[in-house]
Coordinates of C-alpha atoms in Angstrom, one line a residue:
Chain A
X409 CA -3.6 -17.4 -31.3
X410 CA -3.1 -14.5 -29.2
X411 CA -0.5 -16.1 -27.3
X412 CA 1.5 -17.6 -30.0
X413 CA 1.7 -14.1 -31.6
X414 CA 2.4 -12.5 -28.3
X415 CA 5.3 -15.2 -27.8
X416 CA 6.8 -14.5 -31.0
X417 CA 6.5 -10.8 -30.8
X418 CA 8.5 -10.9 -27.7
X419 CA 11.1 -13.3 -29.4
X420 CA 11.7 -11.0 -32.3
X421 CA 12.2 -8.1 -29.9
X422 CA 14.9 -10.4 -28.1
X423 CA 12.6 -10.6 -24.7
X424 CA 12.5 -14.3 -24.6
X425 CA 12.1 -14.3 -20.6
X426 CA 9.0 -12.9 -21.3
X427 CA 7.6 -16.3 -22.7
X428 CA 6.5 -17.6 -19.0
X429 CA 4.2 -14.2 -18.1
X430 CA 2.9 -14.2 -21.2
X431 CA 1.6 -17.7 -20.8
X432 CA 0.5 -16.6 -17.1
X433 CA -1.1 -13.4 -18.3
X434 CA -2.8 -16.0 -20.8
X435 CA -4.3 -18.2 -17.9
X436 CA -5.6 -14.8 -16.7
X437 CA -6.8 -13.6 -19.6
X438 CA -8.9 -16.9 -20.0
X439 CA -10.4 -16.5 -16.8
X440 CA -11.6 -12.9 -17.4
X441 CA -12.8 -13.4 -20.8
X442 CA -15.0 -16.2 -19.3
X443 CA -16.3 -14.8 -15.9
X444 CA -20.0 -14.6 -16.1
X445 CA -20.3 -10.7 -16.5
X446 CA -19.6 -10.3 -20.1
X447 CA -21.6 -9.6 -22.7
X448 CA -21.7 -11.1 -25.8
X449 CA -23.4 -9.4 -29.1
X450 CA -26.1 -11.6 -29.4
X451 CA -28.2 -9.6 -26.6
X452 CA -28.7 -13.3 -25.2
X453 CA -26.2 -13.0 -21.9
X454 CA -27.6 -11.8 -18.8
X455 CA -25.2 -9.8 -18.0
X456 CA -25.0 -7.9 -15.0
X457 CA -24.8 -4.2 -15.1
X458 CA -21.6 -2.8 -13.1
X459 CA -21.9 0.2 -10.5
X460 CA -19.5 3.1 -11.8
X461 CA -16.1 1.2 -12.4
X462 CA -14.3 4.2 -10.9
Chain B
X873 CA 20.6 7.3 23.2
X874 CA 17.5 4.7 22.6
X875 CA 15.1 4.6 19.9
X876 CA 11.9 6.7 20.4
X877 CA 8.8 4.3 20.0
X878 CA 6.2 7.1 20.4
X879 CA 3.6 8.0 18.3
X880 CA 2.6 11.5 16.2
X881 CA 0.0 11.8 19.2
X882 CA 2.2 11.6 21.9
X883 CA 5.1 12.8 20.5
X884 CA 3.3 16.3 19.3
X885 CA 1.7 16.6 22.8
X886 CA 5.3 16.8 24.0
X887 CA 6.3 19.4 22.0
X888 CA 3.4 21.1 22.7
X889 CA 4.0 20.9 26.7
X890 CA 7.7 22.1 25.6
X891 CA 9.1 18.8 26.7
X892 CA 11.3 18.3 24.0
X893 CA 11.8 20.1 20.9
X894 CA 11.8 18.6 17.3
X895 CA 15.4 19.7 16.6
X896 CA 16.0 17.2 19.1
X897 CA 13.8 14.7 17.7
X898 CA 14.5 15.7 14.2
X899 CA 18.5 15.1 15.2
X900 CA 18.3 11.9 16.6
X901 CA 16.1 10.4 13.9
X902 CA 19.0 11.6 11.9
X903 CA 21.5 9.6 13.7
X904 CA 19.7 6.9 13.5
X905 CA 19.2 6.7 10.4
X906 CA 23.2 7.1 10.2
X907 CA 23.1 3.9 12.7
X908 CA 20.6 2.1 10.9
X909 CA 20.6 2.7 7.4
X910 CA 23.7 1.3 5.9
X911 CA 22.4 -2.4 6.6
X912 CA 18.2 -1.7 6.2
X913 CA 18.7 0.2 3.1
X914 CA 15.5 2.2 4.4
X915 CA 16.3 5.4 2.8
X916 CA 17.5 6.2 -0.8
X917 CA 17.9 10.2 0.2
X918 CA 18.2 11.8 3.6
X919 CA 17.2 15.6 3.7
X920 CA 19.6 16.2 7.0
X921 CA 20.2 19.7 6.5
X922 CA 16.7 20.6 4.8
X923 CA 14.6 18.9 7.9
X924 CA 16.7 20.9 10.7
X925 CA 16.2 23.7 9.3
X926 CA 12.2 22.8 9.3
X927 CA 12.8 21.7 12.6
X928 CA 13.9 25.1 13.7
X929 CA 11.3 26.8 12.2
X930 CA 8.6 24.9 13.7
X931 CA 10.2 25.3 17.1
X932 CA 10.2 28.9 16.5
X933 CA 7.2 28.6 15.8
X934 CA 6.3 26.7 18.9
X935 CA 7.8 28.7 21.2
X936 CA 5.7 31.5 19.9
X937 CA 2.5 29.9 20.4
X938 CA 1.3 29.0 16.6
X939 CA 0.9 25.7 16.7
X940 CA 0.4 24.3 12.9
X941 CA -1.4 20.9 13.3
X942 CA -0.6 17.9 15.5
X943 CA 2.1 16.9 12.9
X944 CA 3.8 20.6 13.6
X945 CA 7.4 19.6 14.3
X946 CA 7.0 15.7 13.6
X947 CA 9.8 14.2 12.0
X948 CA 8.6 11.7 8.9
X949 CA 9.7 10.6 5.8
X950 CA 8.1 10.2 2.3
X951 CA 8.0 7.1 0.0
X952 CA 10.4 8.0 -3.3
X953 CA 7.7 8.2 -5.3
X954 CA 6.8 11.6 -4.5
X955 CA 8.1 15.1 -5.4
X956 CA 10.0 17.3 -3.8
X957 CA 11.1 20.5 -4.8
X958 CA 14.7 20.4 -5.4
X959 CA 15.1 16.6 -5.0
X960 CA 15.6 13.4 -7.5
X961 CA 12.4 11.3 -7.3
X962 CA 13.7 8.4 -8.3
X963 CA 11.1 5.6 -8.2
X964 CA 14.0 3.6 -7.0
X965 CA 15.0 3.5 -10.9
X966 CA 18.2 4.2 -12.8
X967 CA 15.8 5.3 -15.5
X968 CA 15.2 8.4 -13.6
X969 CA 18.7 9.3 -12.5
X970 CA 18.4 12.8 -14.3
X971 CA 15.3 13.6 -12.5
X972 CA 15.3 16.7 -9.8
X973 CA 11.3 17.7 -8.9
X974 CA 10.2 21.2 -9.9
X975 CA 7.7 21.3 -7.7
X976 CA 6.3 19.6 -4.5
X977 CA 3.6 17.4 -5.1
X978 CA 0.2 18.5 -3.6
X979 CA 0.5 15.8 -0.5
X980 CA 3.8 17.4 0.1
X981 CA 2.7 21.0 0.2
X982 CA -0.1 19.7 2.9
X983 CA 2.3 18.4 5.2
X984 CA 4.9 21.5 4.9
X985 CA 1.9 23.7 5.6
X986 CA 1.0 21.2 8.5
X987 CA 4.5 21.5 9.8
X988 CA 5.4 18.3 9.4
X989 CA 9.6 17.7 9.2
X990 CA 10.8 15.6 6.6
X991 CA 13.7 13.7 7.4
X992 CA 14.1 11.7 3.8
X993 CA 13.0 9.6 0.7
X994 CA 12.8 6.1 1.4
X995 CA 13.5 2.8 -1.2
X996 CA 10.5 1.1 -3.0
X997 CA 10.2 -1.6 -5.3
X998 CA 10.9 0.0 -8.7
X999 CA 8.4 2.4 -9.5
X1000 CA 6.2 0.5 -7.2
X1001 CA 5.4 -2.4 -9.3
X1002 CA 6.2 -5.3 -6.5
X1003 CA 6.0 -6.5 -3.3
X1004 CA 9.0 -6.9 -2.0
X1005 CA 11.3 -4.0 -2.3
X1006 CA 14.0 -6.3 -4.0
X1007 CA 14.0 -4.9 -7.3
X1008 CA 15.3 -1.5 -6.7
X1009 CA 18.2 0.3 -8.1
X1010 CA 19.1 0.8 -4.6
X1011 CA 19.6 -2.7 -3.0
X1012 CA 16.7 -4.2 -1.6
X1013 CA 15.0 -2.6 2.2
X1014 CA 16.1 -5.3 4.7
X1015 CA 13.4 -5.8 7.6
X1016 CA 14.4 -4.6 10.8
X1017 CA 13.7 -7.8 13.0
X1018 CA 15.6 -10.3 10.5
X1019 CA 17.9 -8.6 7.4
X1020 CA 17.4 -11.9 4.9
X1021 CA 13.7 -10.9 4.9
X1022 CA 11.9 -8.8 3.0
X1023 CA 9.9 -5.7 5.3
X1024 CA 7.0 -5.8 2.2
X1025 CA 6.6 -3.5 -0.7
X1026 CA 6.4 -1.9 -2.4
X1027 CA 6.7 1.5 0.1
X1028 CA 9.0 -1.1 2.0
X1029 CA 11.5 1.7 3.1
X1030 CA 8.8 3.7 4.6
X1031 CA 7.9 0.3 6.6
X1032 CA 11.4 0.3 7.7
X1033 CA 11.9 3.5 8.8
X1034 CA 8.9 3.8 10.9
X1035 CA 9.5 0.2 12.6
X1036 CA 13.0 1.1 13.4
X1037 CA 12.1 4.3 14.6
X1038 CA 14.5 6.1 12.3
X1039 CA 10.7 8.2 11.8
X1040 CA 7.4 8.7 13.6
X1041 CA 5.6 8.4 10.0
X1042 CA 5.6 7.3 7.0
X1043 CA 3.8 8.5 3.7
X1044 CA 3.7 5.9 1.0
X1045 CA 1.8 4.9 -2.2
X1046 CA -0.8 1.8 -2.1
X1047 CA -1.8 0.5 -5.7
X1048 CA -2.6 -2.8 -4.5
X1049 CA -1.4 -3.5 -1.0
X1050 CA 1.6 -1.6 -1.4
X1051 CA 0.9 0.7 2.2
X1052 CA -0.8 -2.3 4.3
X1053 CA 1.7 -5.2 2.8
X1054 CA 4.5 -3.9 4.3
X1055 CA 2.8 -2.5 7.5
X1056 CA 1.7 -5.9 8.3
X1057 CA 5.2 -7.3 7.5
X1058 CA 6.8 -5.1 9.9
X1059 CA 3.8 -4.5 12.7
X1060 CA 2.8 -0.9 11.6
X1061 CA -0.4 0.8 11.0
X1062 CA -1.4 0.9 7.6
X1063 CA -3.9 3.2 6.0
X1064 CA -5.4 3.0 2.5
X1065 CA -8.1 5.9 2.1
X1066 CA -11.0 5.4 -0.3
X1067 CA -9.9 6.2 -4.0
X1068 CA -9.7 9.9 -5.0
X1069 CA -9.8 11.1 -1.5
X1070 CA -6.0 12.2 -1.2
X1071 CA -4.3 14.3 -4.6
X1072 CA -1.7 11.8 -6.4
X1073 CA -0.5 14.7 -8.8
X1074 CA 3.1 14.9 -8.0
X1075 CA 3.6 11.5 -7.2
X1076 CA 4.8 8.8 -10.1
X1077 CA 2.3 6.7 -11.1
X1078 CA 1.6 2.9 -11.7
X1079 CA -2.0 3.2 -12.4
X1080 CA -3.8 5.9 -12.5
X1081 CA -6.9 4.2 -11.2
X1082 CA -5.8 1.8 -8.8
X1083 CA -3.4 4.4 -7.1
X1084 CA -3.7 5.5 -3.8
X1085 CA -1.9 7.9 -1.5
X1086 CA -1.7 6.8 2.3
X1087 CA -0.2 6.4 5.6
X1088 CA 2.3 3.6 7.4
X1089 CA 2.4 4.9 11.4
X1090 CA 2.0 3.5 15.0
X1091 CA -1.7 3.3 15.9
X1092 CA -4.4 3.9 14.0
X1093 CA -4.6 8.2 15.9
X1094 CA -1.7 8.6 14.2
X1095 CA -3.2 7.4 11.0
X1096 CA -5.9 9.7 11.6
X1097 CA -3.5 12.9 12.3
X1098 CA -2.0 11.8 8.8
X1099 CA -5.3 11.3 6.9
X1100 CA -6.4 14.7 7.8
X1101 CA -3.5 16.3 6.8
X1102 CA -3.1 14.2 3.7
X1103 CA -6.5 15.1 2.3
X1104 CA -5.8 19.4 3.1
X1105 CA -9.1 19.9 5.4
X1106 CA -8.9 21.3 8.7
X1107 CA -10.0 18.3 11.1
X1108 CA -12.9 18.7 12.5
X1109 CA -14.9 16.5 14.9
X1110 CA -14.1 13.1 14.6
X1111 CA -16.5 10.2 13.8
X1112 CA -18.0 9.1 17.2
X1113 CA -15.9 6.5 18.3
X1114 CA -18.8 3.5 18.9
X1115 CA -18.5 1.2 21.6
X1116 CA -17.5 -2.2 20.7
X1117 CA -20.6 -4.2 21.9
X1118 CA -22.2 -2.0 18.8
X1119 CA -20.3 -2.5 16.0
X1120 CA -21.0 -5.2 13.4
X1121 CA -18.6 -6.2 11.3
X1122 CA -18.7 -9.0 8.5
X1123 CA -15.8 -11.5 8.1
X1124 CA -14.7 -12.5 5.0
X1125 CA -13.8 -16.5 4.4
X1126 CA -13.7 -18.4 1.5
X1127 CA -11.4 -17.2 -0.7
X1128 CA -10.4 -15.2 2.2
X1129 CA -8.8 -17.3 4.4
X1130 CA -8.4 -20.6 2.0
X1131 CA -5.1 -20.0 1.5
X1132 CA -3.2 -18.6 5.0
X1133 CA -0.1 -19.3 6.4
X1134 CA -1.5 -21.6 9.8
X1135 CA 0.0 -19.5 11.8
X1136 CA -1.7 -16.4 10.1
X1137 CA -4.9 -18.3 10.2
X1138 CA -4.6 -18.8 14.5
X1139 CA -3.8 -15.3 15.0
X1140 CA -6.8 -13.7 12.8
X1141 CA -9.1 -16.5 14.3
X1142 CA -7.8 -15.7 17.8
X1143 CA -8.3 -11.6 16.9
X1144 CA -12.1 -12.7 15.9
X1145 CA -12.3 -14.6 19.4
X1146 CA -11.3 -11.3 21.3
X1147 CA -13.3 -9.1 19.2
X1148 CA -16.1 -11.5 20.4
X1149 CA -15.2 -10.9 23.5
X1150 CA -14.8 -7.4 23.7
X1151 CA -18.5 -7.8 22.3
X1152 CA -18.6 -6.7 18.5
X1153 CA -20.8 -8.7 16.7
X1154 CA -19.5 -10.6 13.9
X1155 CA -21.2 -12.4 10.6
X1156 CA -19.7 -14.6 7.6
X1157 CA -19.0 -12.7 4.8
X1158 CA -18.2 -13.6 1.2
X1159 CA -17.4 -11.8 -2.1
X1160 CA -19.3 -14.1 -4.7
X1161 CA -16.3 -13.1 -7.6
X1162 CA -13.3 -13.3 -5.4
X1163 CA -11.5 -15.8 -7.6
X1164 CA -12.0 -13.5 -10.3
X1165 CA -9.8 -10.8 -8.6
X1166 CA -6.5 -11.5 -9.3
X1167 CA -7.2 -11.4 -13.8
X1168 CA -9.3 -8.3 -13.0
X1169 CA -6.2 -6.4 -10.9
X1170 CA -3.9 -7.8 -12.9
X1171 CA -5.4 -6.8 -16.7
X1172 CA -6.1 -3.2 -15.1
X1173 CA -2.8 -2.6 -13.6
X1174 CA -0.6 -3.8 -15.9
X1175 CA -2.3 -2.6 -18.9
X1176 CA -2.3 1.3 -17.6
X1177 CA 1.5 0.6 -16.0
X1178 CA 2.1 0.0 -19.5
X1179 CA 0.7 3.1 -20.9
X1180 CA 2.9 5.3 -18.6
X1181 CA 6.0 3.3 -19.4
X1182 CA 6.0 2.2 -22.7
X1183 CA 8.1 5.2 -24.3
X1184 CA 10.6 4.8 -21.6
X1185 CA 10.7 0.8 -22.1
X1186 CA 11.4 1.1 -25.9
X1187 CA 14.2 4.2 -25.2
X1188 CA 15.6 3.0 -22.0
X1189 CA 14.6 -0.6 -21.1
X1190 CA 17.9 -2.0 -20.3
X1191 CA 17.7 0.9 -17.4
X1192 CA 14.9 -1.1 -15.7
X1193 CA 15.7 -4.0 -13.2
X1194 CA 15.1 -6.8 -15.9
X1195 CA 12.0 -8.3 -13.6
X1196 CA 9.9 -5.1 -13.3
X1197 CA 11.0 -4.1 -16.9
X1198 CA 9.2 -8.1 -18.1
X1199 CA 6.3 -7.1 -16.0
X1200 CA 5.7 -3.9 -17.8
X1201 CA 6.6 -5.3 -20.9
X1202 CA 3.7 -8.0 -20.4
X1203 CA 1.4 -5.3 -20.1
X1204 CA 2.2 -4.2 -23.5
X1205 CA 0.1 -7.6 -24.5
X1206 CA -3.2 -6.9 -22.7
X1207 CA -5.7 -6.5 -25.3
X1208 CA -8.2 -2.9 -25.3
X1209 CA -11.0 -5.4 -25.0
X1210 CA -9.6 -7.3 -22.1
X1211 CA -8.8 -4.1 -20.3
X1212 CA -12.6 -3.3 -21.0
X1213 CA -13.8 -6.5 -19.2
X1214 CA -11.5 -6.1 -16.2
X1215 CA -13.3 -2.8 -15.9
X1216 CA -16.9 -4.3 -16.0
X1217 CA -15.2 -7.0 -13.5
X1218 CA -14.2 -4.2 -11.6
X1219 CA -18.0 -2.9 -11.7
X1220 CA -19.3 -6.3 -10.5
X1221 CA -16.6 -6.0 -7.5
X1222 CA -17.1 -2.6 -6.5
X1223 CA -21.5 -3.5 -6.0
X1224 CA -20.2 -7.0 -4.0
X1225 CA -18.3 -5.4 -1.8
X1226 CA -20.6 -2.6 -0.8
X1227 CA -23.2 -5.3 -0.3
X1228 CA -21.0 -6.9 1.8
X1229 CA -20.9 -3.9 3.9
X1230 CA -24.5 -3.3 4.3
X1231 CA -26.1 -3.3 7.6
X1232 CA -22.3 -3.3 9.0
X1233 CA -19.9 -1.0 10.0
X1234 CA -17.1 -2.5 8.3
X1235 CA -15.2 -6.3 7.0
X1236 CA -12.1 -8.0 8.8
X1237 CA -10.4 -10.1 7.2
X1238 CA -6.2 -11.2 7.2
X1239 CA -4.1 -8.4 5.8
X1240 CA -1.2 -10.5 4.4
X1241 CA -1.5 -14.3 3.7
X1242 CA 1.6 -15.0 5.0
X1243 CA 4.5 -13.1 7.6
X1244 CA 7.7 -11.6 6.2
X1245 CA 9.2 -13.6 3.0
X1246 CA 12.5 -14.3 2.7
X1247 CA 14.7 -11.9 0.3
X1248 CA 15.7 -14.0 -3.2
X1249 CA 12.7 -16.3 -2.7
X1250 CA 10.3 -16.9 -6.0
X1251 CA 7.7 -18.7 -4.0
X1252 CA 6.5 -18.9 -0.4
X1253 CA 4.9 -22.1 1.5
X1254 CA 1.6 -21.7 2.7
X1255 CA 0.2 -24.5 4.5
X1256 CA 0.8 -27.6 1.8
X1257 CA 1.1 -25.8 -0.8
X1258 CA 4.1 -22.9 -2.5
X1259 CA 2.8 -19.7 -4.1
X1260 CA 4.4 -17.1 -5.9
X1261 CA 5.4 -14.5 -3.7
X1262 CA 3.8 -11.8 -4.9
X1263 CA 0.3 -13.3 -5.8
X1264 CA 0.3 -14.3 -2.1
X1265 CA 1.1 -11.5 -0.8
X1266 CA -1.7 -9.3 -3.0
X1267 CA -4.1 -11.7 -2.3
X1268 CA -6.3 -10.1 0.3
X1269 CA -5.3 -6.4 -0.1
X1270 CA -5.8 -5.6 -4.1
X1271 CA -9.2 -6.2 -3.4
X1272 CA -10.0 -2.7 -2.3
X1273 CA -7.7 -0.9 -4.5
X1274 CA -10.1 -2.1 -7.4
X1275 CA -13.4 -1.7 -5.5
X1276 CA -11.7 1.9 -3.8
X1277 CA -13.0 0.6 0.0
X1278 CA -10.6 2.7 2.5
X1279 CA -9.2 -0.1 4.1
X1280 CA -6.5 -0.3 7.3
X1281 CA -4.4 -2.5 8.1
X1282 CA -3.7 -3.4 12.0
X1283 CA -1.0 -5.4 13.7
X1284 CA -3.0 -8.3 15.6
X1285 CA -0.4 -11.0 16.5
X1286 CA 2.8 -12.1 15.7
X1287 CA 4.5 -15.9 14.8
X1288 CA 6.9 -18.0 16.8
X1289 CA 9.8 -16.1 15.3
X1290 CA 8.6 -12.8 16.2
X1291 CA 7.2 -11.5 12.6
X1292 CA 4.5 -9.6 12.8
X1293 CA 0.5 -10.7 11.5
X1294 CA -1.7 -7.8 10.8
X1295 CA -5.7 -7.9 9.8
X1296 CA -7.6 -5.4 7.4
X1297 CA -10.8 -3.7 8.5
X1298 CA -12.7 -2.0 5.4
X1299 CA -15.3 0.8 5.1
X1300 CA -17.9 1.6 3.2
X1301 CA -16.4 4.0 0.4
X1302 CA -15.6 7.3 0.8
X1303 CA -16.5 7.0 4.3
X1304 CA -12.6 7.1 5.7
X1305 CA -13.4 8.9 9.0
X1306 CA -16.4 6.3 10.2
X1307 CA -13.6 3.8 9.4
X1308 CA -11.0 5.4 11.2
X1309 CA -13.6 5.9 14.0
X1310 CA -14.5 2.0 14.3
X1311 CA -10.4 0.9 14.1
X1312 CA -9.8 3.1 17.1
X1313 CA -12.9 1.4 19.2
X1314 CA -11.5 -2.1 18.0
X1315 CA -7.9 -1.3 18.8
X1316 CA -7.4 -2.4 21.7
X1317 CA -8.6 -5.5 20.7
X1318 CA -6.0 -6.0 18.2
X1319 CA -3.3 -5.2 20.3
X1320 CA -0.2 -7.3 20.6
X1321 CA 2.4 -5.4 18.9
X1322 CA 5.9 -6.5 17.8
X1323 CA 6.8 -3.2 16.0
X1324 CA 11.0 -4.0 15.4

């Protein structure tokens, strides 16, 4: 959903080259949003607790 | 008359002894940069007339026994990124052609109180957002040992100038290689200090968070002459240098050196073998969330790039070169909550790292996947495989910019061709000096140099 809007976002402001990083930067977004750190708001995950992200 | 090769050191303990004087130096770094220049497209402005009149001052100053620091009368330039009083600081960008600095930025204020000449503002990868100095509004930096190949990025001009010895120094920007990528490429030292150490006000972002200010020089003294300028305290004693059969240092693999070019891979393994010899001790090392890196820089960078460029992008966006300008436009798509779980990422990275570190005095690992790419080329072979450029050439440096590690990069062998191979030692953060102190035991050891 996020990359379909993104896509067509980008078309309507005539970037149409952009199509191929979004769908990179979508990869890489997947990746992140599964990586075992993140919470979730069930209080369930074990997430880790980062040092100072400075 | 032939290029000087000498370094800060050496060169400031000659004008100190009188043996030359740094209008003399200062002049012929000027002419050749009028030799050089018009086919490395190393420098975007040259201050000719501005650094000999520096020059002349500091050899006043000289010759009446006030000697500044050891960079008093040391000809070097500064990446374009950075203000100057009086001068355009373009970011190598048409969408700053109006620009002229109002002020100096704080790092440039520290070298003119240092006494440090500055001979010129040198090309960059548009507002430093690449790593290979070919999208500039300039022309692209041409390395100095082959012109079809890139020198690195993005302070690629800095590279240039320093390996063609058209400057003893170099001070560039390092957001996520962008000080050790081109060092490596062109056989330089390359200094990233831990994050926060050295003032960015006055010098054009890409992200706040990830940016750092740094040197590109000829031996890791030299880098420590910069640092200690760069960060405005008066040097004092230097870290102990240890003795090689003490250090311990942990090498990184897996992710680390899966993907290298094979002649990358013999020279690191064959710097691991002398640093053996020379009798450091050395242990495996891994970073359990390597892998995760690249989405973690990638969502952080892009997403605050976009933040500082996204007026300019909807005013002026045709201004941009068109790849830099889809870059920052893709940042304009990262999600708040995305940017919030590279940030926790970066948390989980930052506590790896510095366990990595513990009981050691620092990690080696490769500095650059691969030797100097070819100008015009999308991807690169490594090994079997073809990578995109520049995720292969961030892939073992952006590392520290997210954890803020000081890191420095050292030449260590060269290929077939002659192109240089550098290797990355990290500290333990904000612990520079005991860094810089461990690189100058291990030196030696690193040795072959093919500086062009």
């Amino acid at each position: 959903m996020w990359l379909e809007n993104a896509v067509q976002d980008a078309e309507r402001r005539a970037l149409p080259d952009l199509k191929p990083l979004l769908e990179a930067l979508a990869l890489a977004t997947s990746a992140l949003r599964t990586a075992d750190w993140n919470d979730d708001a069930t209080g369930e995950s074990g997430a880790r607790r980062p040092a100072d992200g400075r | 008359m032939a290029a000087d090769t000498r370094s800060v050191a050496a060169l400031a303990a000659a004008l100190t002894a009188r043996d030359t004087t740094s209008e003399t130096v200062t002049q012929a770094c000027l002419d050749r940069i009028a030799e050089l220049n018009p086919a490395l497209n190393a420098f975007i402005t040259v201050l000719a007339s501005e650094a000999l009149a520096q020059a002349r001052d500091a050899d006043r100053e000289l010759a009446a026994g006030r000697r500044r620091s050891a960079l008093h009368g040391v000809p070097i330039s500064l990446k374009d990124l950075i203000d100057v009083r009086g001068t355009p600081t373009t970011a190598a960008s048409r969408v700053r052609e109006q620009h002229v600095a109002a002020d100096d930025a704080t790092v440039v204020r520290r070298l003119r109180k240092a006494g440090a000449v500055i001979v010129g503002k040198t090309n960059l990868h548009e507002f430093a957002l690449g790593t290979t100095n070919e999208d500039s509004a300039f022309g692209p930096a041409r390395h100095p040992l082959d012109p079809n190949r890139s020198p690195g990025g993005s302070s690629g001009g800095s590279a240039v100038s320093v390996a063609a010895n058209m400057a003893y120094a170099s001070i560039g920007t390092d957001t996520g290689g962008s000080i050790r990528i081109p060092s490596a490429m062109c056989g330089l030292v390359g200094l990233k200090p831990a994050l926060g150490e050295i003032p960015t006000d006055g010098v054009v972002p890409l992200s706040t968070t990830l940016d750092h200010v740094g040197p590109l020089c000829r031996s890791v003294e030299d880098a420590g002459i910069l640092y200690d300028v760069l960060r405005g305290i008066a040097p004092g004693t230097p870290a102990a240098r240890p003795e090689p059969r003490r250090v311990r240092l942990g090498v990184l693999r897996g992710y680390f050196t899966a993907l290298l070019d094979p002649q990358v891979a013999a020279a690191f393994e064959a710097l691991c073998g002398r640093l053996r010899d020379a009798g450091v001790e050395l242990h495996d090392a891994d970073i359990a969330h390597a892998t995760d890196l690249a989405p973690v820089y990638t969502h952080i960078v892009l997403a605050e790039a976009a933040a500082y460029h996204a007026t300019t992008l909807e005013s002026r966006g045709d201004q941009y070169t068109p790849n830099v300008r889809l870059r920052l436009e893709m940042g304009r798509y990262i999600l708040a909550e995305d940017y919030m779980r590279a940030l926790k990422g970066r948390g989980v990275l930052i506590q790896e790292v510095t366990d990595a570190l513990k009981g050691r005095d620092g990690l080696l690992l490769p500095a650059v996947p691969v030797p100097a790419t070819t100008i015009g080329a999308a991807t690169v072979g490594v090994g079997a495989s073809d990578e995109p450029v520049r995720n292969v050439t961030l892939r073992l440096t952006q590392l520290f910019n997210v954890t803020g590690h000081p890191a420095i990069q050292i030449p260590c062998g060269a290929t077939v061709q002659g192109l240089p191979i550098g290797a990355q030692l990290v500290g333990h953060r904000d612990a520079t000096p005991a860094l810089l102190a461990v690189a100058r035991a291990l030196e030696p050891a690193f040795t072959i140099r093919t500086s062009a």
